[in-house]
Amino acid sequence: MEQDVGSGFKWYAIQTLSNMEQKVKKYLDKFIEIEGLQDYVKEVLMPTELVQEVRNGKKTKRVRKLYPGYIFLCARIYDENGKLINKPWFFIRNVQGVIDFIGRDKPVALKPAEIAEIQEQIKAAEGKVVPKTQFAVGEEVKVLEGPFMNLTGAVESIDNERGKMQVSVSIFGRLTPVELEFWQVERVTES
């Protein structure tokens, strides 16, 4: 949905408690109609993607939030004169799990480019399953588990289907390729 400046509807970001995004969205979706707020709130978004992880040879899929701690809603919070409309503002702020609007007492609308980017991410994620962690060939990783624990090496090849990768680690001064599962390694971050 585009920002419709003429009708006063704009997109706002709502900060939520950790792991309460889904509950807040469900509550808003259900009670907007019951409370008679359809004239003030048009849509509630919680951008997600489907993530696949391979652990001990078993594939699992789960939904991962693209913006943890936030939901987005297309709402009319201000009247024609730029004055805050109390009914939707108080209702949304008092939903269990909502911390506040971005902008607190003066909610700030997202820029059209920002919501367009969010909507593009949602569209790109539809129907796709992505690996939980995405690595790149040549990237340096640290081994977290197994006989090569605490060694670092470079990613040589990646098999997203199996959730495994070949990593070259230095053992006794020689580079040795080792097959590891994604969950057995982490990115090496420079400090």
PDB file of C-alpha atoms in Angstrom:
ATOM      1  CA  MET A   1       0.000   0.000   0.000  1.00  0.00           C
ATOM      2  CA  GLU A   2       1.381   3.404  -0.967  1.00  0.00           C
ATOM      3  CA  GLN A   3       1.413   6.407   1.331  1.00  0.00           C
ATOM      4  CA  ASP A   4      -1.814   8.272   0.583  1.00  0.00           C
ATOM      5  CA  VAL A   5      -1.119  11.828   1.691  1.00  0.00           C
ATOM      6  CA  GLY A   6      -4.522  13.104   0.544  1.00  0.00           C
ATOM      7  CA  SER A   7      -6.483  10.888   2.941  1.00  0.00           C
ATOM      8  CA  GLY A   8      -3.977  11.389   5.761  1.00  0.00           C
ATOM      9  CA  PHE A   9      -2.884   7.738   5.850  1.00  0.00           C
ATOM     10  CA  LYS A  10       0.829   7.252   6.342  1.00  0.00           C
ATOM     11  CA  TRP A  11       3.078   4.402   7.421  1.00  0.00           C
ATOM     12  CA  TYR A  12       4.383   4.402  10.987  1.00  0.00           C
ATOM     13  CA  ALA A  13       6.838   2.148  12.823  1.00  0.00           C
ATOM     14  CA  ILE A  14       5.729   0.793  16.188  1.00  0.00           C
ATOM     15  CA  GLN A  15       8.319  -0.517  18.625  1.00  0.00           C
ATOM     16  CA  THR A  16       7.256  -3.680  20.457  1.00  0.00           C
ATOM     17  CA  LEU A  17       8.633  -5.801  23.256  1.00  0.00           C
ATOM     18  CA  SER A  18      10.971  -8.560  22.124  1.00  0.00           C
ATOM     19  CA  ASN A  19       9.104 -11.517  20.598  1.00  0.00           C
ATOM     20  CA  MET A  20       5.732  -9.752  20.958  1.00  0.00           C
ATOM     21  CA  GLU A  21       5.493  -8.592  17.329  1.00  0.00           C
ATOM     22  CA  GLN A  22       3.159 -11.416  16.243  1.00  0.00           C
ATOM     23  CA  LYS A  23       0.856 -11.011  19.260  1.00  0.00           C
ATOM     24  CA  VAL A  24       0.616  -7.248  18.741  1.00  0.00           C
ATOM     25  CA  LYS A  25      -0.162  -7.733  15.032  1.00  0.00           C
ATOM     26  CA  LYS A  26      -2.856 -10.350  15.759  1.00  0.00           C
ATOM     27  CA  TYR A  27      -4.418  -8.146  18.435  1.00  0.00           C
ATOM     28  CA  LEU A  28      -4.481  -5.098  16.159  1.00  0.00           C
ATOM     29  CA  ASP A  29      -5.860  -7.090  13.206  1.00  0.00           C
ATOM     30  CA  LYS A  30      -8.653  -8.443  15.418  1.00  0.00           C
ATOM     31  CA  PHE A  31      -9.584  -5.374  17.451  1.00  0.00           C
ATOM     32  CA  ILE A  32      -9.340  -2.600  14.827  1.00  0.00           C
ATOM     33  CA  GLU A  33     -12.754  -3.639  13.546  1.00  0.00           C
ATOM     34  CA  ILE A  34     -14.228  -4.361  16.984  1.00  0.00           C
ATOM     35  CA  GLU A  35     -13.129  -0.921  18.285  1.00  0.00           C
ATOM     36  CA  GLY A  36     -14.377   0.840  15.133  1.00  0.00           C
ATOM     37  CA  LEU A  37     -10.929   2.007  14.031  1.00  0.00           C
ATOM     38  CA  GLN A  38     -11.163   1.029  10.333  1.00  0.00           C
ATOM     39  CA  ASP A  39     -11.282   4.739   9.475  1.00  0.00           C
ATOM     40  CA  TYR A  40      -7.910   5.201  11.199  1.00  0.00           C
ATOM     41  CA  VAL A  41      -5.888   2.021  10.542  1.00  0.00           C
ATOM     42  CA  LYS A  42      -5.769   0.343   7.135  1.00  0.00           C
ATOM     43  CA  GLU A  43      -3.002  -2.254   7.374  1.00  0.00           C
ATOM     44  CA  VAL A  44      -0.606  -3.837   9.878  1.00  0.00           C
ATOM     45  CA  LEU A  45       2.671  -5.347   8.630  1.00  0.00           C
ATOM     46  CA  MET A  46       5.163  -7.628  10.310  1.00  0.00           C
ATOM     47  CA  PRO A  47       7.764  -8.406   7.615  1.00  0.00           C
ATOM     48  CA  THR A  48       9.064 -11.994   7.768  1.00  0.00           C
ATOM     49  CA  GLU A  49      10.956 -14.543   5.717  1.00  0.00           C
ATOM     50  CA  LEU A  50      11.052 -18.336   5.790  1.00  0.00           C
ATOM     51  CA  VAL A  51      14.438 -19.622   6.967  1.00  0.00           C
ATOM     52  CA  GLN A  52      15.872 -23.103   6.630  1.00  0.00           C
ATOM     53  CA  GLU A  53      18.526 -24.542   8.886  1.00  0.00           C
ATOM     54  CA  VAL A  54      20.230 -27.909   8.610  1.00  0.00           C
ATOM     55  CA  ARG A  55      21.350 -29.284  11.949  1.00  0.00           C
ATOM     56  CA  ASN A  56      22.707 -32.807  12.363  1.00  0.00           C
ATOM     57  CA  GLY A  57      21.420 -33.628   8.883  1.00  0.00           C
ATOM     58  CA  LYS A  58      17.831 -32.566   9.628  1.00  0.00           C
ATOM     59  CA  LYS A  59      16.214 -29.660   7.810  1.00  0.00           C
ATOM     60  CA  THR A  60      14.007 -27.349   9.811  1.00  0.00           C
ATOM     61  CA  LYS A  61      12.112 -24.306   8.626  1.00  0.00           C
ATOM     62  CA  ARG A  62      10.962 -21.375  10.693  1.00  0.00           C
ATOM     63  CA  VAL A  63       9.723 -17.841  10.214  1.00  0.00           C
ATOM     64  CA  ARG A  64      12.268 -15.095  10.943  1.00  0.00           C
ATOM     65  CA  LYS A  65      11.274 -11.471  11.470  1.00  0.00           C
ATOM     66  CA  LEU A  66      13.015  -9.012   9.152  1.00  0.00           C
ATOM     67  CA  TYR A  67      12.622  -6.204  11.720  1.00  0.00           C
ATOM     68  CA  PRO A  68      12.673  -7.743  15.199  1.00  0.00           C
ATOM     69  CA  GLY A  69      11.007  -5.486  17.753  1.00  0.00           C
ATOM     70  CA  TYR A  70       8.975  -3.529  15.176  1.00  0.00           C
ATOM     71  CA  ILE A  71       5.719  -3.691  13.277  1.00  0.00           C
ATOM     72  CA  PHE A  72       4.481  -1.191  10.715  1.00  0.00           C
ATOM     73  CA  LEU A  73       1.034   0.210  10.250  1.00  0.00           C
ATOM     74  CA  CYS A  74      -0.685   2.356   7.693  1.00  0.00           C
ATOM     75  CA  ALA A  75      -2.749   4.735   9.787  1.00  0.00           C
ATOM     76  CA  ARG A  76      -4.284   8.175  10.020  1.00  0.00           C
ATOM     77  CA  ILE A  77      -2.877   9.522  13.287  1.00  0.00           C
ATOM     78  CA  TYR A  78      -3.133  13.255  12.525  1.00  0.00           C
ATOM     79  CA  ASP A  79      -6.162  15.284  11.395  1.00  0.00           C
ATOM     80  CA  GLU A  80      -6.151  17.819   8.526  1.00  0.00           C
ATOM     81  CA  ASN A  81      -4.704  20.485  10.842  1.00  0.00           C
ATOM     82  CA  GLY A  82      -1.777  18.299  11.925  1.00  0.00           C
ATOM     83  CA  LYS A  83      -3.290  17.639  15.364  1.00  0.00           C
ATOM     84  CA  LEU A  84      -2.896  14.173  16.894  1.00  0.00           C
ATOM     85  CA  ILE A  85      -6.119  12.123  16.773  1.00  0.00           C
ATOM     86  CA  ASN A  86      -6.430  10.633  20.264  1.00  0.00           C
ATOM     87  CA  LYS A  87      -8.632   7.603  19.525  1.00  0.00           C
ATOM     88  CA  PRO A  88      -6.217   5.588  17.320  1.00  0.00           C
ATOM     89  CA  TRP A  89      -3.088   6.930  19.043  1.00  0.00           C
ATOM     90  CA  PHE A  90      -4.193   5.905  22.560  1.00  0.00           C
ATOM     91  CA  PHE A  91      -5.612   2.578  21.368  1.00  0.00           C
ATOM     92  CA  ILE A  92      -2.378   1.530  19.610  1.00  0.00           C
ATOM     93  CA  ARG A  93      -0.086   2.735  22.402  1.00  0.00           C
ATOM     94  CA  ASN A  94      -2.083   0.825  25.010  1.00  0.00           C
ATOM     95  CA  VAL A  95      -1.954  -2.546  23.253  1.00  0.00           C
ATOM     96  CA  GLN A  96      -0.070  -5.032  25.431  1.00  0.00           C
ATOM     97  CA  GLY A  97       3.430  -5.471  24.012  1.00  0.00           C
ATOM     98  CA  VAL A  98       3.612  -2.049  22.322  1.00  0.00           C
ATOM     99  CA  ILE A  99       6.408   0.177  23.623  1.00  0.00           C
ATOM    100  CA  ASP A 100       5.599   3.255  21.541  1.00  0.00           C
ATOM    101  CA  PHE A 101       5.481   4.854  18.129  1.00  0.00           C
ATOM    102  CA  ILE A 102       8.783   5.952  16.658  1.00  0.00           C
ATOM    103  CA  GLY A 103       8.659   9.620  17.594  1.00  0.00           C
ATOM    104  CA  ARG A 104       6.852   8.914  20.901  1.00  0.00           C
ATOM    105  CA  ASP A 105       4.314  11.714  21.538  1.00  0.00           C
ATOM    106  CA  LYS A 106       4.730  13.024  17.974  1.00  0.00           C
ATOM    107  CA  PRO A 107       4.735   9.897  15.775  1.00  0.00           C
ATOM    108  CA  VAL A 108       6.977  10.298  12.750  1.00  0.00           C
ATOM    109  CA  ALA A 109       5.766   8.792   9.476  1.00  0.00           C
ATOM    110  CA  LEU A 110       8.118   6.663   7.403  1.00  0.00           C
ATOM    111  CA  LYS A 111       9.381   8.218   4.187  1.00  0.00           C
ATOM    112  CA  PRO A 112       7.823   6.726   1.026  1.00  0.00           C
ATOM    113  CA  ALA A 113      11.227   5.275   0.036  1.00  0.00           C
ATOM    114  CA  GLU A 114      11.550   3.536   3.425  1.00  0.00           C
ATOM    115  CA  ILE A 115       8.185   1.777   3.240  1.00  0.00           C
ATOM    116  CA  ALA A 116       8.791   0.947  -0.435  1.00  0.00           C
ATOM    117  CA  GLU A 117      12.039  -0.797   0.571  1.00  0.00           C
ATOM    118  CA  ILE A 118      10.246  -2.748   3.318  1.00  0.00           C
ATOM    119  CA  GLN A 119       7.517  -3.805   0.881  1.00  0.00           C
ATOM    120  CA  GLU A 120      10.183  -4.896  -1.635  1.00  0.00           C
ATOM    121  CA  GLN A 121      11.797  -7.072   1.046  1.00  0.00           C
ATOM    122  CA  ILE A 122       8.415  -8.668   1.800  1.00  0.00           C
ATOM    123  CA  LYS A 123       7.764  -9.290  -1.897  1.00  0.00           C
ATOM    124  CA  ALA A 124      11.281 -10.739  -2.407  1.00  0.00           C
ATOM    125  CA  ALA A 125      10.837 -13.110   0.564  1.00  0.00           C
ATOM    126  CA  GLU A 126       7.449 -14.497  -0.586  1.00  0.00           C
ATOM    127  CA  GLY A 127       7.610 -18.166  -1.518  1.00  0.00           C
ATOM    128  CA  LYS A 128      11.360 -18.434  -0.890  1.00  0.00           C
ATOM    129  CA  VAL A 129      13.251 -20.310   1.761  1.00  0.00           C
ATOM    130  CA  VAL A 130      16.637 -18.826   2.624  1.00  0.00           C
ATOM    131  CA  PRO A 131      19.459 -20.347   4.648  1.00  0.00           C
ATOM    132  CA  LYS A 132      19.499 -19.205   8.272  1.00  0.00           C
ATOM    133  CA  THR A 133      23.002 -17.865   7.890  1.00  0.00           C
ATOM    134  CA  GLN A 134      24.451 -16.906   4.575  1.00  0.00           C
ATOM    135  CA  PHE A 135      28.157 -17.324   4.074  1.00  0.00           C
ATOM    136  CA  ALA A 136      30.338 -16.360   1.138  1.00  0.00           C
ATOM    137  CA  VAL A 137      33.229 -18.234  -0.440  1.00  0.00           C
ATOM    138  CA  GLY A 138      36.484 -16.762   0.862  1.00  0.00           C
ATOM    139  CA  GLU A 139      34.905 -15.534   4.099  1.00  0.00           C
ATOM    140  CA  GLU A 140      36.819 -16.275   7.296  1.00  0.00           C
ATOM    141  CA  VAL A 141      34.992 -18.381   9.899  1.00  0.00           C
ATOM    142  CA  LYS A 142      35.750 -19.809  13.326  1.00  0.00           C
ATOM    143  CA  VAL A 143      34.887 -23.425  14.180  1.00  0.00           C
ATOM    144  CA  LEU A 144      32.634 -23.610  17.261  1.00  0.00           C
ATOM    145  CA  GLU A 145      32.347 -27.354  17.805  1.00  0.00           C
ATOM    146  CA  GLY A 146      34.055 -30.645  17.088  1.00  0.00           C
ATOM    147  CA  PRO A 147      37.699 -31.677  16.782  1.00  0.00           C
ATOM    148  CA  PHE A 148      38.638 -28.428  15.008  1.00  0.00           C
ATOM    149  CA  MET A 149      37.070 -26.177  17.650  1.00  0.00           C
ATOM    150  CA  ASN A 150      38.548 -22.643  17.893  1.00  0.00           C
ATOM    151  CA  LEU A 151      40.425 -22.947  14.588  1.00  0.00           C
ATOM    152  CA  THR A 152      39.741 -20.351  11.910  1.00  0.00           C
ATOM    153  CA  GLY A 153      39.691 -20.922   8.199  1.00  0.00           C
ATOM    154  CA  ALA A 154      38.427 -19.701   4.856  1.00  0.00           C
ATOM    155  CA  VAL A 155      35.193 -20.946   3.287  1.00  0.00           C
ATOM    156  CA  GLU A 156      36.086 -22.878   0.111  1.00  0.00           C
ATOM    157  CA  SER A 157      32.630 -24.026  -1.023  1.00  0.00           C
ATOM    158  CA  ILE A 158      29.035 -23.896   0.210  1.00  0.00           C
ATOM    159  CA  ASP A 159      26.203 -26.435  -0.106  1.00  0.00           C
ATOM    160  CA  ASN A 160      23.017 -24.621   0.945  1.00  0.00           C
ATOM    161  CA  GLU A 161      20.871 -27.706   0.259  1.00  0.00           C
ATOM    162  CA  ARG A 162      22.724 -29.804   2.817  1.00  0.00           C
ATOM    163  CA  GLY A 163      23.614 -26.889   5.113  1.00  0.00           C
ATOM    164  CA  LYS A 164      27.308 -27.718   4.857  1.00  0.00           C
ATOM    165  CA  MET A 165      30.479 -26.010   3.719  1.00  0.00           C
ATOM    166  CA  GLN A 166      34.106 -26.835   3.013  1.00  0.00           C
ATOM    167  CA  VAL A 167      36.473 -24.798   5.180  1.00  0.00           C
ATOM    168  CA  SER A 168      40.262 -24.777   4.830  1.00  0.00           C
ATOM    169  CA  VAL A 169      41.816 -24.766   8.295  1.00  0.00           C
ATOM    170  CA  SER A 170      45.500 -24.779   9.155  1.00  0.00           C
ATOM    171  CA  ILE A 171      46.492 -27.976  10.953  1.00  0.00           C
ATOM    172  CA  PHE A 172      50.205 -28.419  11.755  1.00  0.00           C
ATOM    173  CA  GLY A 173      51.065 -25.692   9.260  1.00  0.00           C
ATOM    174  CA  ARG A 174      49.097 -27.249   6.387  1.00  0.00           C
ATOM    175  CA  LEU A 175      45.781 -26.111   4.948  1.00  0.00           C
ATOM    176  CA  THR A 176      43.310 -28.946   5.282  1.00  0.00           C
ATOM    177  CA  PRO A 177      39.748 -28.912   3.860  1.00  0.00           C
ATOM    178  CA  VAL A 178      37.132 -29.808   6.471  1.00  0.00           C
ATOM    179  CA  GLU A 179      33.402 -30.327   5.881  1.00  0.00           C
ATOM    180  CA  LEU A 180      31.326 -28.529   8.512  1.00  0.00           C
ATOM    181  CA  GLU A 181      27.657 -27.758   9.046  1.00  0.00           C
ATOM    182  CA  PHE A 182      26.586 -24.088   9.079  1.00  0.00           C
ATOM    183  CA  TRP A 183      25.742 -24.195  12.790  1.00  0.00           C
ATOM    184  CA  GLN A 184      29.280 -25.374  13.620  1.00  0.00           C
ATOM    185  CA  VAL A 185      30.875 -22.087  12.506  1.00  0.00           C
ATOM    186  CA  GLU A 186      30.544 -18.370  13.015  1.00  0.00           C
ATOM    187  CA  ARG A 187      31.828 -15.377  11.099  1.00  0.00           C
ATOM    188  CA  VAL A 188      35.126 -13.960  12.286  1.00  0.00           C
ATOM    189  CA  THR A 189      34.547 -10.316  13.108  1.00  0.00           C
ATOM    190  CA  GLU A 190      37.425  -7.899  13.183  1.00  0.00           C
ATOM    191  CA  SER A 191      37.662  -5.894  16.381  1.00  0.00           C
TER     192      SER A 191
END
